[in-house]
Amino acid sequence: MTAPLIDPFRRAISYLRVSVTDRCDFRCVYCMSENMTFLPKKELLTHEELDRLCSTFIRMGVEKLRITGGEPLVRKGIMTFFNAMTRHLESGALKELTLTTNGSQLERFAGDLFAAGVRRVNVSLDTLDETKFAEITRWGRLPQVLRGIDAAQAAGLRVKINTVALKGFNEDELFTLVDWCAARDMDLTFIEVMPMGDIGNEDRLGQYWKLTDLRARLAERHRLTDLAERTGGPARYVRLEETGQKIGFITPLSHNFCESCNRVRLTCTGELYMCLGQEDMADLRAPLRNHPRDDAPLEAAIRAAIARKPKGHDFDYSRQSVDGRVSRHMSHTGG
Ligand code: SAM
Ligand code: SF4
């Protein structure tokens, strides 16, 4: 292993989130417009390039890889990439290989993912109502996702549900979702909606449901105990004393936990974003493609990028406008 990646604020970078495609079989209203234009295939990193990039990061101290997108499981031949990462789990250099998925393809891939060494998956699910599910995802169908979750649990994968908190949309399902997850032994994390990308006419400020409000609603029915657990990201956890269930809150906007940030994000075209809330990025595809047999220029580009990791993000919801809006889509950077 080469020297670990430490940024100017003495944060060790041990977590890489990798978007393997910008494509998706859903069109969630807060994420994409219905008529998205996707990147031409030649722009995307190949499986070999993804392998080389991730392996370089692992050599430089990354211990956790989260594969995301777009929808990672719609990328053609994606198991080739997961299977290639197994060697890093086996060597002990990589501690965790995981993914965030909409669940639509899990029925097909759950067994293969477990065999590749994946032990946990995050499945995004905002509602348990079939009609509302079709409305929010536009192209998604709830039964298919529920079958995917069944398959994942049957294969031995631990499932965590991620729910975007949307005012006027799933407020009324707070306890339904909590109870459903408890019955299936799944943790649940709520995410505040973020101002990313042009998604057409959706009114995101109207959708914004402050998680402090959500937490207060939860506390009306449950005793909540704050957990000390930290993942180096903008998530905080509580335990519901009655069920023992863990509930997470991801609040990138109304809180700022940047001082413990341990992560960077790689897009499917090889751009490295040092902060989800900032536009600055480094192109890693050029050193990768220009030097097919020498990783030194790639390592140098990674180190130069980490040296520019900002202290924190610039998101700010004000009364009248959404400032610090980030023009790229979440499906590009990987949520
Ligand atoms: N397609 C996969 C999925 O939906 O899980 C992985 C990619 S998706 C971009 C990752 C996560 O980002 C999902 O949980 C999704 O709900 C969330 N997300 C997308 N757009 C968002 C936004 N504007 N604000 C907050 N979360 C968002
Ligand atoms: Fe696709 Fe995930 Fe974005 Fe929904 S949130 S459109 S499933 S990438």
Short mmCIF file of C-alpha atoms and ligand atoms in Angstrom, two decimals:
data_model
loop_
_atom_site.label_atom_id
_atom_site.label_comp_id
_atom_site.label_asym_id
_atom_site.label_seq_id
_atom_site.Cartn_x
_atom_site.Cartn_y
_atom_site.Cartn_z
CA MET A 1 0.00 0.00 0.00
CA THR A 2 1.15 3.55 -0.74
CA ALA A 3 0.78 6.45 1.74
CA PRO A 4 -2.84 6.91 2.84
CA LEU A 5 -4.99 9.72 1.54
CA ILE A 6 -5.23 12.54 4.07
CA ASP A 7 -6.85 15.84 3.11
CA PRO A 8 -5.74 19.33 4.25
CA PHE A 9 -8.15 19.16 7.20
CA ARG A 10 -6.53 15.92 8.40
CA ARG A 11 -9.49 13.77 7.35
CA ALA A 12 -8.47 10.31 6.13
CA ILE A 13 -10.28 9.31 2.95
CA SER A 14 -11.38 5.72 3.45
CA TYR A 15 -14.71 5.64 1.64
CA LEU A 16 -15.28 5.83 -2.11
CA ARG A 17 -18.71 6.01 -3.69
CA VAL A 18 -18.68 4.99 -7.33
CA SER A 19 -21.38 5.72 -9.86
CA VAL A 20 -21.16 3.03 -12.53
CA THR A 21 -23.85 4.41 -14.84
CA ASP A 22 -25.99 7.53 -15.21
CA ARG A 23 -28.85 5.41 -16.58
CA CYS A 24 -31.82 4.18 -14.65
CA ASP A 25 -35.00 2.19 -15.19
CA PHE A 26 -36.91 4.64 -12.95
CA ARG A 27 -37.42 8.40 -13.28
CA CYS A 28 -37.90 9.52 -9.67
CA VAL A 29 -39.35 13.03 -9.74
CA TYR A 30 -36.78 14.51 -7.33
CA CYS A 31 -33.87 12.95 -9.21
CA MET A 32 -34.48 13.09 -12.96
CA SER A 33 -36.70 14.72 -15.52
CA GLU A 34 -38.79 12.29 -17.54
CA ASN A 35 -36.84 12.88 -20.74
CA MET A 36 -33.29 12.66 -19.46
CA THR A 37 -30.42 12.65 -21.95
CA PHE A 38 -27.87 10.04 -21.02
CA LEU A 39 -24.18 9.95 -21.80
CA PRO A 40 -22.81 8.17 -24.86
CA LYS A 41 -21.26 4.82 -23.95
CA LYS A 42 -17.70 5.85 -24.87
CA GLU A 43 -17.79 8.49 -22.15
CA LEU A 44 -18.32 5.86 -19.46
CA LEU A 45 -15.47 4.14 -17.72
CA THR A 46 -15.20 0.54 -18.86
CA HIS A 47 -15.31 -2.30 -16.32
CA GLU A 48 -11.52 -2.57 -16.64
CA GLU A 49 -11.10 1.16 -16.01
CA LEU A 50 -13.44 1.03 -13.02
CA ASP A 51 -11.43 -1.90 -11.66
CA ARG A 52 -8.13 -0.04 -12.12
CA LEU A 53 -9.44 3.13 -10.52
CA CYS A 54 -11.04 1.40 -7.53
CA SER A 55 -7.96 -0.79 -7.04
CA THR A 56 -5.78 2.33 -7.01
CA PHE A 57 -7.99 3.96 -4.38
CA ILE A 58 -7.90 0.75 -2.31
CA ARG A 59 -4.10 0.75 -2.52
CA MET A 60 -4.23 4.32 -1.22
CA GLY A 61 -6.30 3.40 1.83
CA VAL A 62 -9.93 3.22 0.74
CA GLU A 63 -11.60 0.47 2.79
CA LYS A 64 -15.22 0.86 1.80
CA LEU A 65 -16.69 0.94 -1.70
CA ARG A 66 -20.31 1.82 -2.35
CA ILE A 67 -21.52 1.21 -5.89
CA THR A 68 -24.31 3.48 -7.05
CA GLY A 69 -25.64 5.33 -10.08
CA GLY A 70 -28.08 5.88 -11.79
CA GLU A 71 -29.19 2.37 -11.14
CA PRO A 72 -26.02 0.29 -10.76
CA LEU A 73 -27.73 -3.01 -11.55
CA VAL A 74 -28.87 -1.86 -15.01
CA ARG A 75 -25.25 -1.42 -16.13
CA LYS A 76 -24.56 -4.22 -18.60
CA GLY A 77 -22.24 -6.89 -17.22
CA ILE A 78 -22.07 -5.20 -13.79
CA MET A 79 -21.33 -8.50 -12.04
CA THR A 80 -17.96 -8.57 -13.86
CA PHE A 81 -17.04 -5.50 -11.86
CA PHE A 82 -18.41 -6.79 -8.54
CA ASN A 83 -16.62 -10.12 -9.07
CA ALA A 84 -13.38 -8.27 -9.80
CA MET A 85 -13.63 -6.45 -6.45
CA THR A 86 -13.95 -9.73 -4.53
CA ARG A 87 -10.16 -10.13 -4.59
CA HIS A 88 -9.77 -6.99 -2.48
CA LEU A 89 -12.22 -8.32 0.10
CA GLU A 90 -10.32 -11.60 0.16
CA SER A 91 -6.98 -9.84 0.64
CA GLY A 92 -8.47 -7.85 3.55
CA ALA A 93 -7.60 -4.48 1.96
CA LEU A 94 -11.26 -3.80 1.33
CA LYS A 95 -13.50 -4.11 4.39
CA GLU A 96 -16.84 -3.57 2.70
CA LEU A 97 -18.29 -3.76 -0.80
CA THR A 98 -21.85 -2.53 -0.96
CA LEU A 99 -24.39 -0.81 -3.19
CA THR A 100 -27.35 1.54 -3.25
CA THR A 101 -30.10 0.35 -5.56
CA ASN A 102 -33.73 0.97 -6.39
CA GLY A 103 -34.24 -2.77 -5.95
CA SER A 104 -35.79 -3.42 -9.36
CA GLN A 105 -33.09 -5.91 -10.42
CA LEU A 106 -32.38 -7.51 -7.04
CA GLU A 107 -34.49 -10.55 -7.72
CA ARG A 108 -32.05 -11.38 -10.50
CA PHE A 109 -28.78 -10.34 -8.83
CA ALA A 110 -29.12 -10.91 -5.06
CA GLY A 111 -27.48 -14.37 -5.06
CA ASP A 112 -24.61 -13.24 -7.30
CA LEU A 113 -23.98 -10.18 -5.15
CA PHE A 114 -23.78 -12.28 -2.01
CA ALA A 115 -21.40 -14.68 -3.76
CA ALA A 116 -19.19 -11.71 -4.71
CA GLY A 117 -18.89 -10.76 -1.03
CA VAL A 118 -21.59 -8.12 -0.70
CA ARG A 119 -23.29 -8.42 2.69
CA ARG A 120 -25.44 -5.31 2.89
CA VAL A 121 -27.52 -3.33 0.41
CA ASN A 122 -29.36 -0.05 0.66
CA VAL A 123 -32.68 -0.12 -1.15
CA SER A 124 -34.40 3.17 -1.90
CA LEU A 125 -38.13 3.09 -1.26
CA ASP A 126 -40.26 6.14 -0.56
CA THR A 127 -43.73 4.64 -0.20
CA LEU A 128 -45.51 1.32 0.30
CA ASP A 129 -48.51 2.46 -1.70
CA GLU A 130 -48.48 1.05 -5.24
CA THR A 131 -50.13 4.07 -6.84
CA LYS A 132 -47.90 6.56 -5.05
CA PHE A 133 -44.85 4.45 -5.90
CA ALA A 134 -45.66 4.64 -9.62
CA GLU A 135 -46.25 8.38 -9.24
CA ILE A 136 -42.94 9.18 -7.50
CA THR A 137 -40.73 6.85 -9.58
CA ARG A 138 -42.74 7.43 -12.78
CA TRP A 139 -41.52 4.13 -14.33
CA GLY A 140 -41.12 1.93 -11.25
CA ARG A 141 -43.50 -0.75 -10.03
CA LEU A 142 -43.70 -1.57 -6.33
CA PRO A 143 -44.28 -5.37 -6.50
CA GLN A 144 -41.05 -5.82 -8.47
CA VAL A 145 -39.08 -3.96 -5.80
CA LEU A 146 -40.74 -5.90 -2.98
CA ARG A 147 -39.79 -9.15 -4.73
CA GLY A 148 -36.24 -7.79 -4.97
CA ILE A 149 -36.13 -7.09 -1.23
CA ASP A 150 -37.44 -10.62 -0.52
CA ALA A 151 -34.74 -12.08 -2.77
CA ALA A 152 -32.02 -10.01 -1.09
CA GLN A 153 -33.03 -11.17 2.38
CA ALA A 154 -33.36 -14.77 1.21
CA ALA A 155 -29.83 -14.58 -0.23
CA GLY A 156 -28.49 -13.45 3.16
CA LEU A 157 -28.04 -9.76 2.40
CA ARG A 158 -28.85 -7.29 5.15
CA VAL A 159 -31.22 -4.66 3.73
CA LYS A 160 -31.46 -1.06 4.80
CA ILE A 161 -34.27 1.05 3.42
CA ASN A 162 -33.56 4.64 2.33
CA THR A 163 -36.58 6.91 2.18
CA VAL A 164 -36.55 10.46 0.88
CA ALA A 165 -38.75 12.51 3.22
CA LEU A 166 -41.24 14.40 1.08
CA LYS A 167 -43.74 16.79 2.55
CA GLY A 168 -47.29 16.02 1.54
CA PHE A 169 -46.19 12.77 -0.09
CA ASN A 170 -45.03 10.25 2.50
CA GLU A 171 -45.62 12.16 5.73
CA ASP A 172 -48.69 9.99 6.36
CA GLU A 173 -46.64 6.80 5.94
CA LEU A 174 -44.05 7.52 8.60
CA PHE A 175 -45.27 4.87 11.03
CA THR A 176 -46.34 2.45 8.29
CA LEU A 177 -42.78 2.47 6.98
CA VAL A 178 -41.25 2.18 10.46
CA ASP A 179 -43.51 -0.77 11.35
CA TRP A 180 -42.96 -2.51 8.03
CA CYS A 181 -39.18 -2.27 8.41
CA ALA A 182 -39.37 -3.46 12.04
CA ALA A 183 -41.41 -6.52 11.02
CA ARG A 184 -38.80 -7.40 8.40
CA ASP A 185 -35.78 -6.62 10.60
CA MET A 186 -34.58 -3.81 8.35
CA ASP A 187 -33.07 -0.51 9.41
CA LEU A 188 -34.54 2.62 7.92
CA THR A 189 -32.90 5.92 7.01
CA PHE A 190 -34.68 9.09 6.04
CA ILE A 191 -33.01 11.49 3.60
CA GLU A 192 -33.73 15.18 3.25
CA VAL A 193 -34.39 16.15 -0.35
CA MET A 194 -31.45 17.99 -1.89
CA PRO A 195 -31.37 20.72 -4.53
CA MET A 196 -29.54 18.89 -7.30
CA GLY A 197 -29.89 18.98 -11.06
CA ASP A 198 -32.60 20.38 -13.28
CA ILE A 199 -35.56 18.09 -12.82
CA GLY A 200 -38.19 20.01 -14.72
CA ASN A 201 -41.12 21.61 -12.95
CA GLU A 202 -41.04 19.78 -9.65
CA ASP A 203 -41.19 22.18 -6.72
CA ARG A 204 -38.47 20.85 -4.48
CA LEU A 205 -38.84 23.50 -1.80
CA GLY A 206 -42.47 22.42 -1.49
CA GLN A 207 -41.22 18.83 -1.11
CA TYR A 208 -38.77 19.72 1.65
CA TRP A 209 -39.70 17.98 4.90
CA LYS A 210 -37.32 18.94 7.66
CA LEU A 211 -36.04 15.84 9.43
CA THR A 212 -36.19 17.58 12.82
CA ASP A 213 -39.98 17.67 12.28
CA LEU A 214 -40.00 14.03 11.22
CA ARG A 215 -37.99 13.09 14.30
CA ALA A 216 -40.39 14.99 16.57
CA ARG A 217 -43.31 13.06 15.02
CA LEU A 218 -41.48 9.80 15.67
CA ALA A 219 -40.89 10.81 19.29
CA GLU A 220 -44.65 11.17 19.79
CA ARG A 221 -44.97 7.39 19.54
CA HIS A 222 -41.53 6.04 20.43
CA ARG A 223 -38.79 6.57 22.97
CA LEU A 224 -35.70 7.56 20.96
CA THR A 225 -32.16 6.98 22.13
CA ASP A 226 -29.39 8.80 20.26
CA LEU A 227 -26.69 6.43 19.06
CA ALA A 228 -23.05 7.43 19.07
CA GLU A 229 -22.50 5.54 15.81
CA ARG A 230 -20.86 7.65 13.11
CA THR A 231 -20.19 6.69 9.54
CA GLY A 232 -18.23 9.79 8.59
CA GLY A 233 -21.19 11.05 6.58
CA PRO A 234 -24.17 13.30 7.21
CA ALA A 235 -26.15 10.52 8.92
CA ARG A 236 -27.15 10.33 12.56
CA TYR A 237 -28.93 7.40 14.18
CA VAL A 238 -31.43 6.74 16.96
CA ARG A 239 -32.75 3.51 18.42
CA LEU A 240 -36.47 3.03 18.94
CA GLU A 241 -36.62 1.55 22.41
CA GLU A 242 -39.87 -0.34 21.78
CA THR A 243 -38.65 -2.24 18.71
CA GLY A 244 -34.85 -2.01 19.02
CA GLN A 245 -34.88 -0.70 15.48
CA LYS A 246 -32.25 1.70 14.18
CA ILE A 247 -33.50 4.79 12.37
CA GLY A 248 -31.14 7.09 10.49
CA PHE A 249 -31.43 10.71 9.45
CA ILE A 250 -29.41 12.06 6.56
CA THR A 251 -29.53 15.83 6.77
CA PRO A 252 -26.94 17.33 4.44
CA LEU A 253 -28.77 20.67 4.45
CA SER A 254 -29.98 21.52 7.92
CA HIS A 255 -26.86 20.13 9.60
CA ASN A 256 -23.21 20.25 8.84
CA PHE A 257 -21.06 17.29 9.77
CA CYS A 258 -18.36 18.05 7.26
CA GLU A 259 -15.56 17.98 9.83
CA SER A 260 -15.70 14.19 9.98
CA CYS A 261 -16.21 13.62 6.23
CA ASN A 262 -14.23 10.58 5.06
CA ARG A 263 -15.60 10.17 1.53
CA VAL A 264 -15.24 11.18 -2.08
CA ARG A 265 -17.41 10.39 -5.09
CA LEU A 266 -16.45 9.10 -8.51
CA THR A 267 -18.81 9.62 -11.43
CA CYS A 268 -19.33 7.09 -14.20
CA THR A 269 -17.12 9.24 -16.46
CA GLY A 270 -14.22 9.29 -14.03
CA GLU A 271 -14.74 12.69 -12.44
CA LEU A 272 -13.86 12.79 -8.78
CA TYR A 273 -16.03 15.05 -6.64
CA MET A 274 -14.43 15.85 -3.32
CA CYS A 275 -17.71 17.16 -1.85
CA LEU A 276 -21.33 16.42 -2.77
CA GLY A 277 -22.24 20.07 -2.27
CA GLN A 278 -19.45 21.66 -4.32
CA GLU A 279 -18.78 21.90 -8.04
CA ASP A 280 -15.02 21.33 -7.88
CA MET A 281 -13.91 18.04 -9.39
CA ALA A 282 -10.87 16.32 -10.83
CA ASP A 283 -10.78 14.38 -14.09
CA LEU A 284 -9.29 10.96 -13.44
CA ARG A 285 -10.24 9.48 -16.80
CA ALA A 286 -7.47 11.36 -18.65
CA PRO A 287 -4.57 10.01 -16.53
CA LEU A 288 -6.24 6.60 -16.66
CA ARG A 289 -6.64 6.49 -20.46
CA ASN A 290 -3.40 8.35 -21.29
CA HIS A 291 -1.28 5.97 -19.22
CA PRO A 292 -2.73 2.48 -19.66
CA ARG A 293 0.22 0.72 -18.01
CA ASP A 294 1.44 3.25 -15.46
CA ASP A 295 -0.63 4.08 -12.36
CA ALA A 296 1.75 6.80 -11.12
CA PRO A 297 0.04 9.69 -13.01
CA LEU A 298 -3.35 8.45 -11.76
CA GLU A 299 -2.13 8.30 -8.16
CA ALA A 300 -0.69 11.81 -8.52
CA ALA A 301 -4.02 13.11 -9.87
CA ILE A 302 -5.87 11.51 -6.95
CA ARG A 303 -3.50 13.05 -4.41
CA ALA A 304 -3.78 16.47 -6.06
CA ALA A 305 -7.58 16.19 -5.92
CA ILE A 306 -7.68 15.19 -2.25
CA ALA A 307 -5.42 18.15 -1.48
CA ARG A 308 -8.31 20.34 -2.76
CA LYS A 309 -11.07 18.69 -0.69
CA PRO A 310 -13.03 21.63 0.74
CA LYS A 311 -13.75 22.07 4.40
CA GLY A 312 -17.52 21.85 3.89
CA HIS A 313 -20.49 22.22 1.57
CA ASP A 314 -22.43 25.32 0.59
CA PHE A 315 -26.02 24.11 0.65
CA ASP A 316 -28.41 26.57 2.16
CA TYR A 317 -32.19 26.57 2.05
CA SER A 318 -33.42 30.09 2.64
CA ARG A 319 -37.01 31.23 2.77
CA GLN A 320 -37.20 32.62 -0.76
CA SER A 321 -34.75 30.59 -2.75
CA VAL A 322 -32.54 27.55 -2.80
CA ASP A 323 -28.94 28.71 -2.69
CA GLY A 324 -25.91 26.58 -3.23
CA ARG A 325 -27.88 24.68 -5.84
CA VAL A 326 -25.73 22.08 -7.53
CA SER A 327 -26.36 21.84 -11.25
CA ARG A 328 -25.42 18.18 -11.75
CA HIS A 329 -27.91 15.40 -11.12
CA MET A 330 -27.66 13.02 -8.20
CA SER A 331 -27.71 10.17 -10.74
CA HIS A 332 -24.50 11.57 -12.22
CA THR A 333 -22.55 11.96 -9.00
CA GLY A 334 -24.14 8.99 -7.30
CA GLY A 335 -26.29 9.61 -4.25
N1 SAM B 1 -30.81 4.28 -8.27
C1 SAM B 1 -30.30 3.96 -6.99
C2 SAM B 1 -31.31 4.27 -5.91
O1 SAM B 1 -32.31 4.95 -6.19
O2 SAM B 1 -31.09 3.83 -4.79
C3 SAM B 1 -28.97 4.61 -6.65
C4 SAM B 1 -28.77 6.03 -7.07
S1 SAM B 1 -29.84 7.22 -6.30
C5 SAM B 1 -29.26 8.72 -7.04
C6 SAM B 1 -29.21 7.23 -4.65
C7 SAM B 1 -30.09 7.85 -3.60
O3 SAM B 1 -30.21 9.22 -3.85
C8 SAM B 1 -31.51 7.31 -3.54
O4 SAM B 1 -31.78 6.88 -2.22
C9 SAM B 1 -32.36 8.48 -3.91
O5 SAM B 1 -33.58 8.45 -3.25
C10 SAM B 1 -31.50 9.63 -3.49
N2 SAM B 1 -31.79 10.89 -4.18
C11 SAM B 1 -31.89 11.13 -5.50
N3 SAM B 1 -32.14 12.43 -5.75
C12 SAM B 1 -32.20 13.04 -4.53
C13 SAM B 1 -32.43 14.36 -4.09
N4 SAM B 1 -32.63 15.35 -4.96
N5 SAM B 1 -32.41 14.60 -2.75
C14 SAM B 1 -32.18 13.60 -1.86
N6 SAM B 1 -31.97 12.35 -2.21
C15 SAM B 1 -31.99 12.06 -3.53
FE1 SF4 B 2 -33.10 6.19 -10.61
FE2 SF4 B 2 -32.28 6.16 -8.10
FE3 SF4 B 2 -32.59 8.49 -9.38
FE4 SF4 B 2 -34.72 7.07 -8.73
S1 SF4 B 2 -33.24 7.99 -7.32
S2 SF4 B 2 -34.32 8.01 -10.74
S3 SF4 B 2 -34.02 5.01 -8.93
S4 SF4 B 2 -31.13 6.94 -9.87
#
